[in-house]
Tab-separated table of C-alpha atoms in Angstrom:
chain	number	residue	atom	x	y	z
C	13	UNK	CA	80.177	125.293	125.073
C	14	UNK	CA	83.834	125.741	125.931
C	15	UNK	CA	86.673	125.668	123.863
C	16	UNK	CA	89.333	122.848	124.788
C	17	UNK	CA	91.957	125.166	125.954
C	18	UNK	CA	95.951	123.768	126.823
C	19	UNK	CA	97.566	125.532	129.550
C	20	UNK	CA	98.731	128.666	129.965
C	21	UNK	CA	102.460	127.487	129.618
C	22	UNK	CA	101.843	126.365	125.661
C	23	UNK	CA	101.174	130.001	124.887
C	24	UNK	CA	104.153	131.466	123.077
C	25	UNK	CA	105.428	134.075	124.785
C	26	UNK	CA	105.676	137.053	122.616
C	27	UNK	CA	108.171	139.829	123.671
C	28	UNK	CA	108.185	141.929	120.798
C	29	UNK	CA	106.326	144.738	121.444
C	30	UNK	CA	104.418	146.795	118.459
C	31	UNK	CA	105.817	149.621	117.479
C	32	UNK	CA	109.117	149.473	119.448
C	33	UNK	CA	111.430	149.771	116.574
C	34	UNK	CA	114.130	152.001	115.168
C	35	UNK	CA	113.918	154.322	112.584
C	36	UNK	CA	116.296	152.722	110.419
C	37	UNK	CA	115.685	149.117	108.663
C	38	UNK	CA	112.080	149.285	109.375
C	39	UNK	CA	108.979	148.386	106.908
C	40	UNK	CA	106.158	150.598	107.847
C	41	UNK	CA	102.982	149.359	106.693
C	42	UNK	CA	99.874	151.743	106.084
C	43	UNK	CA	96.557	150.925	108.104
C	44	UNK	CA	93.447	152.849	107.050
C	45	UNK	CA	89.748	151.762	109.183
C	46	UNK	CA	86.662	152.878	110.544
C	47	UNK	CA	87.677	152.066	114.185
C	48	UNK	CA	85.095	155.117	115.908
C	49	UNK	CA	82.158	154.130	113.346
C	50	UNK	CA	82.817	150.165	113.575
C	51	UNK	CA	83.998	149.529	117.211
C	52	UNK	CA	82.504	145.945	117.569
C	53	UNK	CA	84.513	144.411	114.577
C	54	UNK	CA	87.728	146.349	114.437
C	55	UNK	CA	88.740	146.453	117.688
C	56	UNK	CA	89.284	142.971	117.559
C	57	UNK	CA	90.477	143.293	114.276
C	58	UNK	CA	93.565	145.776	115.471
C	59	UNK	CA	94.505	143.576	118.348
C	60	UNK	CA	94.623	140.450	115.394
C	61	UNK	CA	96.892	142.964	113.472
C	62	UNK	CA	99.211	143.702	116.591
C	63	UNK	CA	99.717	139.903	117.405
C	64	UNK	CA	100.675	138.842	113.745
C	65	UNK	CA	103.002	142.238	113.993
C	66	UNK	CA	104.354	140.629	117.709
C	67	UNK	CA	105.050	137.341	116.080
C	68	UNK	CA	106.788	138.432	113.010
C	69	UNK	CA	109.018	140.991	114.583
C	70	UNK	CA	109.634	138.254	117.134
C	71	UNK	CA	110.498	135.610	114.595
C	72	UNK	CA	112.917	138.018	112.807
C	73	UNK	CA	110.994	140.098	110.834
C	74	UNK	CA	110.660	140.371	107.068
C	75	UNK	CA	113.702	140.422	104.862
C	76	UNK	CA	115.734	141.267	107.494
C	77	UNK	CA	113.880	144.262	108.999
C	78	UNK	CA	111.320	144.813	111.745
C	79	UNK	CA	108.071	145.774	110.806
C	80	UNK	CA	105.618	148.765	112.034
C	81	UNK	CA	101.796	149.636	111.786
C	82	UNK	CA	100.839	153.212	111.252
C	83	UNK	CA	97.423	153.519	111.722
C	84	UNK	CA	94.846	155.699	110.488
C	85	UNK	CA	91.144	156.164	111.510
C	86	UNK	CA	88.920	157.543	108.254
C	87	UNK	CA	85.645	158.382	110.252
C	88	UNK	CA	83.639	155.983	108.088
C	89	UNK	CA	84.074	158.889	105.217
C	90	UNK	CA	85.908	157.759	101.949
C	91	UNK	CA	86.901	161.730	101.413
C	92	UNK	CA	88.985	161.149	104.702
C	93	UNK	CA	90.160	157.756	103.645
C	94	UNK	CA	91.796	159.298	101.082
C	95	UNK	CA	93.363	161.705	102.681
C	96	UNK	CA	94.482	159.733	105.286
C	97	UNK	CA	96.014	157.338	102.401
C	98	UNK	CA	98.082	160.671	101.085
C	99	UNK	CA	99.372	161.690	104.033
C	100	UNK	CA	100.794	157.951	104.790
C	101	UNK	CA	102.340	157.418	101.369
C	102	UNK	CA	103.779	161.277	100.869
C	103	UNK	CA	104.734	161.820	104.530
C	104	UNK	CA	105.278	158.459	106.815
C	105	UNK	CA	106.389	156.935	103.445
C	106	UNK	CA	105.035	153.784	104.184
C	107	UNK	CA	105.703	150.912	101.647
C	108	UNK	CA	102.460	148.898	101.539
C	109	UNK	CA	98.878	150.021	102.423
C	110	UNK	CA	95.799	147.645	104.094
C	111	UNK	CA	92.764	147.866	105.565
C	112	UNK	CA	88.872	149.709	105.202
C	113	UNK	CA	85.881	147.753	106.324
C	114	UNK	CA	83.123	149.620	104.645
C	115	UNK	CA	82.386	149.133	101.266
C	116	UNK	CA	82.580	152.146	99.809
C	117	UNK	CA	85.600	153.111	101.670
C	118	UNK	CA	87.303	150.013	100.563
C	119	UNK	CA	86.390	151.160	96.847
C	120	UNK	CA	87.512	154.606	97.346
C	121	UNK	CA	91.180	153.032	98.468
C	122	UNK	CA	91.128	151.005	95.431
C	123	UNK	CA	90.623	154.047	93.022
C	124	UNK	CA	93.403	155.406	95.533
C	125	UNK	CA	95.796	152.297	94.446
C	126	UNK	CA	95.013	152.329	90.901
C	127	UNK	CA	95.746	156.349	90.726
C	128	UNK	CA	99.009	156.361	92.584
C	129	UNK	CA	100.019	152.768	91.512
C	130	UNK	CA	100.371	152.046	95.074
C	131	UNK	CA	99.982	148.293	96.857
C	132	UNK	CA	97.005	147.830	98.572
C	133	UNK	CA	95.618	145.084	100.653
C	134	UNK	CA	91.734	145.569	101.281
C	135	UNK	CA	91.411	143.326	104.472
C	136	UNK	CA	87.623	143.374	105.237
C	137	UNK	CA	85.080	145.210	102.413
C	138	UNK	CA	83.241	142.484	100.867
C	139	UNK	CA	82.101	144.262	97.774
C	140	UNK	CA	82.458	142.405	94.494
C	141	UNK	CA	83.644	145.296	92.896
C	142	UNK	CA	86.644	145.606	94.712
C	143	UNK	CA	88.270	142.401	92.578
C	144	UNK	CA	85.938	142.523	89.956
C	145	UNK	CA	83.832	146.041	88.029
C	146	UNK	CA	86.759	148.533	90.201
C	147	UNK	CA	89.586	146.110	90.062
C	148	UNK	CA	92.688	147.011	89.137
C	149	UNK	CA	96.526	145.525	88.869
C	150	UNK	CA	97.779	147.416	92.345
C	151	UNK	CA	94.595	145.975	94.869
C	152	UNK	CA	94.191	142.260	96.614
C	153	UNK	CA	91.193	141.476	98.912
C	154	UNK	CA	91.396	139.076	101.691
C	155	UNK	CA	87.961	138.358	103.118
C	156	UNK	CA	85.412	136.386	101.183
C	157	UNK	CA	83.209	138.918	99.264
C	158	UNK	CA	79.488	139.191	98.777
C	159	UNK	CA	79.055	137.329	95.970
C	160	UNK	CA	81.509	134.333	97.583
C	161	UNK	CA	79.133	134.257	100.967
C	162	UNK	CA	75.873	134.424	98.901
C	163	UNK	CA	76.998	131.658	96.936
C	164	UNK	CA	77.606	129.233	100.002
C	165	UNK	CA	74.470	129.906	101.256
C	166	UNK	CA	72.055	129.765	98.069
C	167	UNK	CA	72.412	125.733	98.027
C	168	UNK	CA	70.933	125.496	101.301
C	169	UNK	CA	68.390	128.551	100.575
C	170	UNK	CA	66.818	127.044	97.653
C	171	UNK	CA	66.756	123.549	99.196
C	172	UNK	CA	64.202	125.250	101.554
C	173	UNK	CA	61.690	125.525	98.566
C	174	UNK	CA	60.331	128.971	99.725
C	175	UNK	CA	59.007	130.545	96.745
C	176	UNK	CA	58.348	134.535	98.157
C	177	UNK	CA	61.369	136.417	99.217
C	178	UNK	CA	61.451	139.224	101.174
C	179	UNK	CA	64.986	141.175	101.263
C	180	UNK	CA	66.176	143.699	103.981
C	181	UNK	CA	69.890	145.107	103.871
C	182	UNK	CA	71.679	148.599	104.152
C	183	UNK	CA	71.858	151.049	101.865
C	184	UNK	CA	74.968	151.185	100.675
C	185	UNK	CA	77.735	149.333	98.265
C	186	UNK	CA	77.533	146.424	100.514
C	187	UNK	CA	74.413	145.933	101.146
C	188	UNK	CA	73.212	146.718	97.447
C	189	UNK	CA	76.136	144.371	96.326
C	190	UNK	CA	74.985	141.165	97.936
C	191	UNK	CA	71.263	141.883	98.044
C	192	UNK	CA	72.124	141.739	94.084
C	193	UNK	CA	74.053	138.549	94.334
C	194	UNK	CA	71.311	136.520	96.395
C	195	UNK	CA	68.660	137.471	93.605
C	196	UNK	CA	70.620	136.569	90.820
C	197	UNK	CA	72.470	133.479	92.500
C	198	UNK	CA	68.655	132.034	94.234
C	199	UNK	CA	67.165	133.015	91.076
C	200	UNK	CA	69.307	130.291	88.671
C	201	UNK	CA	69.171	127.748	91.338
C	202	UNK	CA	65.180	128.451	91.930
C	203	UNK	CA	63.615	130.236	88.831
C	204	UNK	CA	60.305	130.061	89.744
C	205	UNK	CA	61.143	132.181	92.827
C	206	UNK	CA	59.548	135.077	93.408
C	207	UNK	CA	60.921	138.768	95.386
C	208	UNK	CA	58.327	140.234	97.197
C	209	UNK	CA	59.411	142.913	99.130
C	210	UNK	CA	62.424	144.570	99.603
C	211	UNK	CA	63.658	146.925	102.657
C	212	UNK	CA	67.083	149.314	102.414
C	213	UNK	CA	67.206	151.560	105.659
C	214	UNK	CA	70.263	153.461	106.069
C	215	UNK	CA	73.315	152.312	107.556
C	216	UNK	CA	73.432	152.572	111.297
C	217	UNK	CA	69.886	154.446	110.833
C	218	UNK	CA	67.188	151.713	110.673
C	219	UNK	CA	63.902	152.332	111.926
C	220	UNK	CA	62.949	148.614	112.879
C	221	UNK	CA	59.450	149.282	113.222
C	222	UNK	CA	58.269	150.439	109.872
C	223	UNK	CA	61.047	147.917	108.324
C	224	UNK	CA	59.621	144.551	109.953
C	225	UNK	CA	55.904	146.061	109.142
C	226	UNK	CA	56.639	146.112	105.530
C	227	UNK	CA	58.339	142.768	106.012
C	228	UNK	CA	55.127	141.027	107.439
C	229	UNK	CA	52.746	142.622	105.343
C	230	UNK	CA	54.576	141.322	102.041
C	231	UNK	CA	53.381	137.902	103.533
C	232	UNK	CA	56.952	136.134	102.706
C	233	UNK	CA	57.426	132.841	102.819
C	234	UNK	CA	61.328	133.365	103.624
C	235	UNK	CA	63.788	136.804	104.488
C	236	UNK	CA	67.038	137.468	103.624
C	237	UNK	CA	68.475	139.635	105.646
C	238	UNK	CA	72.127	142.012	105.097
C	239	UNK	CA	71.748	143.957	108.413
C	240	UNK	CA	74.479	143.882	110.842
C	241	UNK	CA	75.449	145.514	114.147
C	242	UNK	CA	73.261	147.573	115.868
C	243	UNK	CA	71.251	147.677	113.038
C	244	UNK	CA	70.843	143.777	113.471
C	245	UNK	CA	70.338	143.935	116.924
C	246	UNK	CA	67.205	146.443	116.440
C	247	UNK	CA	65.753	144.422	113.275
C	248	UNK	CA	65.635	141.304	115.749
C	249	UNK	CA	64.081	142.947	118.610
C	250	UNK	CA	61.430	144.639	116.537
C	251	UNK	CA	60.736	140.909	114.623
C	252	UNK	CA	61.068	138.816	117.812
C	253	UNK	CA	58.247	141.362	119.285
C	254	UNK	CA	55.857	141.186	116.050
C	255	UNK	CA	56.167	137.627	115.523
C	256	UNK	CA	57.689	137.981	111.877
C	257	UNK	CA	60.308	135.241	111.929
C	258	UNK	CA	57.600	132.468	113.434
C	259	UNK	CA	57.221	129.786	110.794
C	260	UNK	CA	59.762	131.744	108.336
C	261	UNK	CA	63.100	130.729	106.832
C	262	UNK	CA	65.514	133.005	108.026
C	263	UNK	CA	69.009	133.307	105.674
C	264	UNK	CA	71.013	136.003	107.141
C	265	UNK	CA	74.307	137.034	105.657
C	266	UNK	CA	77.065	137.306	108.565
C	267	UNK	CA	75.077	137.090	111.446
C	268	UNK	CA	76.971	134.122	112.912
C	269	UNK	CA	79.835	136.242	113.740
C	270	UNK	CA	80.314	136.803	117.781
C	271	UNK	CA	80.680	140.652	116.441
C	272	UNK	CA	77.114	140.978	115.585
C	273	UNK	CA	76.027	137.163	117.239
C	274	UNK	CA	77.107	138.103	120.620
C	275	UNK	CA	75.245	141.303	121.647
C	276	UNK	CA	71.893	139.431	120.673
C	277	UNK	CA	72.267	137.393	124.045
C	278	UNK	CA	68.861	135.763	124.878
C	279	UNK	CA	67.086	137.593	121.865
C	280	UNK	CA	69.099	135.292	119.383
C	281	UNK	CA	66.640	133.837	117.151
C	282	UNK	CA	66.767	129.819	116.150
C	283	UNK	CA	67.895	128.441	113.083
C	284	UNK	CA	68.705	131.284	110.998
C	285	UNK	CA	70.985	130.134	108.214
C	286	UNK	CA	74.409	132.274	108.723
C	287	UNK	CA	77.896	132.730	107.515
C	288	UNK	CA	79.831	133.181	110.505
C	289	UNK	CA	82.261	132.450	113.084
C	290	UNK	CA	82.897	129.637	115.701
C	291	UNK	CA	85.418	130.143	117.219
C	292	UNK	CA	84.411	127.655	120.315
C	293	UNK	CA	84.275	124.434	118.105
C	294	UNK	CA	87.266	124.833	115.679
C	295	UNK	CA	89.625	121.991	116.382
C	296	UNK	CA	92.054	122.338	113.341
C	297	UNK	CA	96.031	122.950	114.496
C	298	UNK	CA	95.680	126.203	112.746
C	299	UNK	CA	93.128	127.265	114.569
C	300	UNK	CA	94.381	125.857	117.444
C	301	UNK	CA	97.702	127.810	117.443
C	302	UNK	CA	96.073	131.119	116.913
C	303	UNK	CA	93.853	130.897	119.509
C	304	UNK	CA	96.088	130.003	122.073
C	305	UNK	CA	98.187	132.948	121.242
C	306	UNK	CA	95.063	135.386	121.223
C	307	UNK	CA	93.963	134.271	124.360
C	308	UNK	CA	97.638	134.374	125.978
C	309	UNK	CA	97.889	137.793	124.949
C	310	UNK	CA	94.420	139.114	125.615
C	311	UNK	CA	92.823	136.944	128.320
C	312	UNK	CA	89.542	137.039	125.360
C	313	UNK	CA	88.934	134.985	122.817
C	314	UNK	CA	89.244	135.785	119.303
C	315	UNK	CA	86.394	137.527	117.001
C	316	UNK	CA	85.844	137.119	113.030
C	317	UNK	CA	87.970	140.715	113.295
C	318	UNK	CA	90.945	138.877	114.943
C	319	UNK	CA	91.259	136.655	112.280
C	320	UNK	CA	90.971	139.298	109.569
C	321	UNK	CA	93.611	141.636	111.289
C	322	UNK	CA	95.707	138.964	111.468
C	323	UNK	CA	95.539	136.945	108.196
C	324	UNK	CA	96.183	140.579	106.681
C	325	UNK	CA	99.532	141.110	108.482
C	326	UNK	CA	100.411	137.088	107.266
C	327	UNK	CA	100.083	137.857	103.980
C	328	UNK	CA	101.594	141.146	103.816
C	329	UNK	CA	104.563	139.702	105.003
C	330	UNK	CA	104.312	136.772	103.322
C	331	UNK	CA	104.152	138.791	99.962
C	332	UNK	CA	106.961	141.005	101.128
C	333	UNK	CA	109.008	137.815	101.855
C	334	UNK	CA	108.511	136.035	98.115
C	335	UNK	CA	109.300	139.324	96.245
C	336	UNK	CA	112.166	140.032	98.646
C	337	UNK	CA	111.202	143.430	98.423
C	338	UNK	CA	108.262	145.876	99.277
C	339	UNK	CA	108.644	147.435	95.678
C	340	UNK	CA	105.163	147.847	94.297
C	341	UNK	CA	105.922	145.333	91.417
C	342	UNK	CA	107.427	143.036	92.400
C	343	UNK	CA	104.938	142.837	95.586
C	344	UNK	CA	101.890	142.309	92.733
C	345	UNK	CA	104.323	139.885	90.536
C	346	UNK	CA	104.262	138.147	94.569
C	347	UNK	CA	100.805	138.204	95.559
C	348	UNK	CA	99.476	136.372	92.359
C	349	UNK	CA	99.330	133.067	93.469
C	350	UNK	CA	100.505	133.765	97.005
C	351	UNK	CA	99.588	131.052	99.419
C	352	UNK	CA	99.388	131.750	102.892
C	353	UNK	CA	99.018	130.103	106.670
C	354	UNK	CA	95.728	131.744	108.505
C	355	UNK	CA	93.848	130.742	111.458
C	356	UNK	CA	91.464	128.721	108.900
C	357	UNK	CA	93.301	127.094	107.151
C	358	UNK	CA	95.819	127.777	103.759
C	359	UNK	CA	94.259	130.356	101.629
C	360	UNK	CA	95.875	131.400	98.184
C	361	UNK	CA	95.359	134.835	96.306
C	362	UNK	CA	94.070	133.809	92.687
C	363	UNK	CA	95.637	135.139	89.859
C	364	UNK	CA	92.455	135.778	87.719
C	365	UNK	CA	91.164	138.429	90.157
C	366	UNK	CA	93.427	139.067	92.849
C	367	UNK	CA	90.832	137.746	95.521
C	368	UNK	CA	91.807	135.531	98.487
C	369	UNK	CA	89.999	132.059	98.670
C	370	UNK	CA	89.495	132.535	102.342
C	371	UNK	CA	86.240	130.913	103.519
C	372	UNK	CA	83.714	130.905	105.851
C	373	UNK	CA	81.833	129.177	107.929
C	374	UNK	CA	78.208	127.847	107.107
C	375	UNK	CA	75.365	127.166	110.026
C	376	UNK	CA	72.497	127.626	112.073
C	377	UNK	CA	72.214	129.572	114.993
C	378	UNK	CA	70.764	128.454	118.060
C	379	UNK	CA	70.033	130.412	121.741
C	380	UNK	CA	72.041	128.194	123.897
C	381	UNK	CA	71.304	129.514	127.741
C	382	UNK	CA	70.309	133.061	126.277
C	383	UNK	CA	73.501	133.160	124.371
C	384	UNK	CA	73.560	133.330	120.545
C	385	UNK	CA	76.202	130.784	118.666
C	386	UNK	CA	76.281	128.423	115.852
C	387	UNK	CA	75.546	124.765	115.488
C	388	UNK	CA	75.251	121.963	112.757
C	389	UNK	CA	78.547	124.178	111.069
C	390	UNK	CA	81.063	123.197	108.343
C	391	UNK	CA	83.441	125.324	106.912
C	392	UNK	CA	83.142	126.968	102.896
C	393	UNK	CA	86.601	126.720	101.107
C	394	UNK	CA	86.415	130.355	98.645
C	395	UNK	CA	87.891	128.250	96.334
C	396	UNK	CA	84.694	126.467	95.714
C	397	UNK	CA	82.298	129.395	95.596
C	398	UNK	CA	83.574	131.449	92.537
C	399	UNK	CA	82.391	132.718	89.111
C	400	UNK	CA	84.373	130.855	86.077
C	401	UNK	CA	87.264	132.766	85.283
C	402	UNK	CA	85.313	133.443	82.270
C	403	UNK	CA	82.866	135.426	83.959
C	404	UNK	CA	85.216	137.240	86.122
C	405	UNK	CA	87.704	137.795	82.779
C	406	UNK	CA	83.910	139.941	81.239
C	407	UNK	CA	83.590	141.534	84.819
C	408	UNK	CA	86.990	142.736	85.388
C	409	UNK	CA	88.605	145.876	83.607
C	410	UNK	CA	90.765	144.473	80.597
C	411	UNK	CA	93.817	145.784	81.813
C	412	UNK	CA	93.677	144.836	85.495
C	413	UNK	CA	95.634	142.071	85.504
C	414	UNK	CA	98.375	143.555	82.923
């Protein structure tokens, strides 16, 4: 498949360059990520960041003033998150922080928020906890969390009518968070399912062997499976070599982005049900537009990290912009409600728990010429895939929305 691209001489030429500003009349924003541990996703995700940075300063800037990234990398260790957090609020004096892409990490930067009353934007952890049990006044996520993905995915998984379950995912907040959601979302639209095995290797550490054994001897009907990156990759070789996906429903949380889609190259299984990223087949002017200038400045195309680098930046300075100020406050007063221009589409920060209603999208993957992508796709509005407010008012802390 190719992607209908216009000429090189639509591409907005960009002349800003990052960083390149003065000392004086700048707003330095606070970037905090796993970039050693999590190569695959966030080096994408920084060059997203450094375009919507290019485009901003080139358009003006924000109030008036350039603005810089200051990045930090926390060795996928939430002790060194937090340090690294310190040392950019107390030393670089940075007015906003963003980032964190492990779970965990991202709720270890919330705790940081709520302690120092200090903005933060978590870009990428999907935990529910984040908005919801950990929430607090001072932290916004942008991605679509666990619970959001699970939810546009259980329609389709309890259409299948598979009654025995088997679960794999990775042993941490993450994985425990939507390996929680997909048994408690499957099990009210299918009661009479059942859970018959379940598999939590550590992260990066899976031994795919004794994992798909336990898998096939559970005799499922259907998997759902958490495990991404290399772990991913392993898990599918082992499977594809035992036979354990033949004549199984496959639903498999993120798998659909070229991140974690790509690498599988002619081991990419059929019709697994995904959340992903297509970045080949999205025709919207949105989409469009960002491409174009992601390809014009990289010569690559875009990743599910590109857009989540750069939707972050948007709304950062879109926040800044509507409070007319980087003042912790007035940036939260800001943010609720905030409606922002991304890559797919307008996305608004709710009030009720300070999550984005960013989407994804929703299909089937497919080994096109022994390379992995997604077909038979639509895109999930957040909007749509959400607790009542109700339910989120009992889950989050009673004064995180004072």
């Amino acid at each position: 498949m190719q992607y209908k691209m216009l000429g090189a001489a639509a591409v907005l030429a960009l002349v800003v360059p990052l960083g390149v500003v003065h000392a004086q009349g700048v707003i330095k924003i606070g970037e905090i990520n796993s970039y050693k541990a999590q190569p695959a996703f966030l080096e994408p995700y920084k060059k997203g960041m450094e375009l919507a940075v290019e485009e901003i300063n080139a358009a003006g800037g924000v109030n008036g003033k350039k603005i810089e990234l200051i990045v930090r990398d926390d060795n996928a260790n939430p002790g060194e998150a937090v340090r690294a957090a310190e040392e950019l609020v107390s030393r670089e004096k940075v007015d906003v922080l963003t980032g964190s892409f492990l779970s965990h990490i991202g709720l270890a930067l919330t705790d940081f928020a709520k302690q120092k009353k200090f903005f933060f934007l978590a870009a990428e952890p999907l935990t529910d906890k984040i908005v919801w049990q950990n929430g607090n006044r001072y932290t916004f996520r942008l991605r679509a969390s666990t619970y959001m993905q699970v939810a546009m995915l259980v329609p389709e998984a309890a259409a299948m009518k598979k009654k025995r379950w088997a679960i794999v995912y990775p042993n941490y907040e993450y994985g425990q968070s939507a390996a929680a959601s997909f048994k408690t979302l499957l099990k009210a639209a299918q009661p009479d399912v059942e859970f018959v095995a379940e598999q939590a290797p550590p992260l990066g550490r899976v031994d795919s062997g004794s994992v798909v054994q336990a898998l096939a001897d559970a005799k499922p009907d259907a998997i759902f499976n958490v495990l991404f990156g290399a772990d991913l990759s392993k898990f599918v070789r082992e499977g594809n070599t035992r036979g354990l996906f033949q004549g199984r429903e496959v639903v498999s949380l993120l798998t659909g982005e070229p991140e974690y889609l790509d690498p599988l190259k002619e081991e990419t299984p059929n019709g697994w049900l995904v959340t992903g990223y297509p970045w080949y087949g999205i025709q919207t002017p949105e989409h469009k537009a960002f491409f174009l200038a992601y390809h014009g400045k990289y010569k690559d195309y875009p990743r599910l990290g590109s857009v989540v680098g750069y939707s972050a930046i948007k709304s950062l300075a879109e926040g800044m912009k509507k409070a007319k100020s980087t003042d912790t406050e007035k940036m939260i007063a800001a943010f609720r409600g905030l409606k922002v221009s991304t890559p797919f589409g307008p996305v608004v920060y709710r009030t009720q728990d300070q999550q984005s209603t960013m989407g994804a999208f929703v299909g089937r993957t497919k080994n096109e010429g022994g390379k992995g992508v997604m077909v038979d796709y639509r895109y999930a509005d957040g909007a749509k895939f959400q607790p009542t407010d109700a339910e989120v008012k009992k889950l989050r802390p009673a004064d995180a929305n004072n």
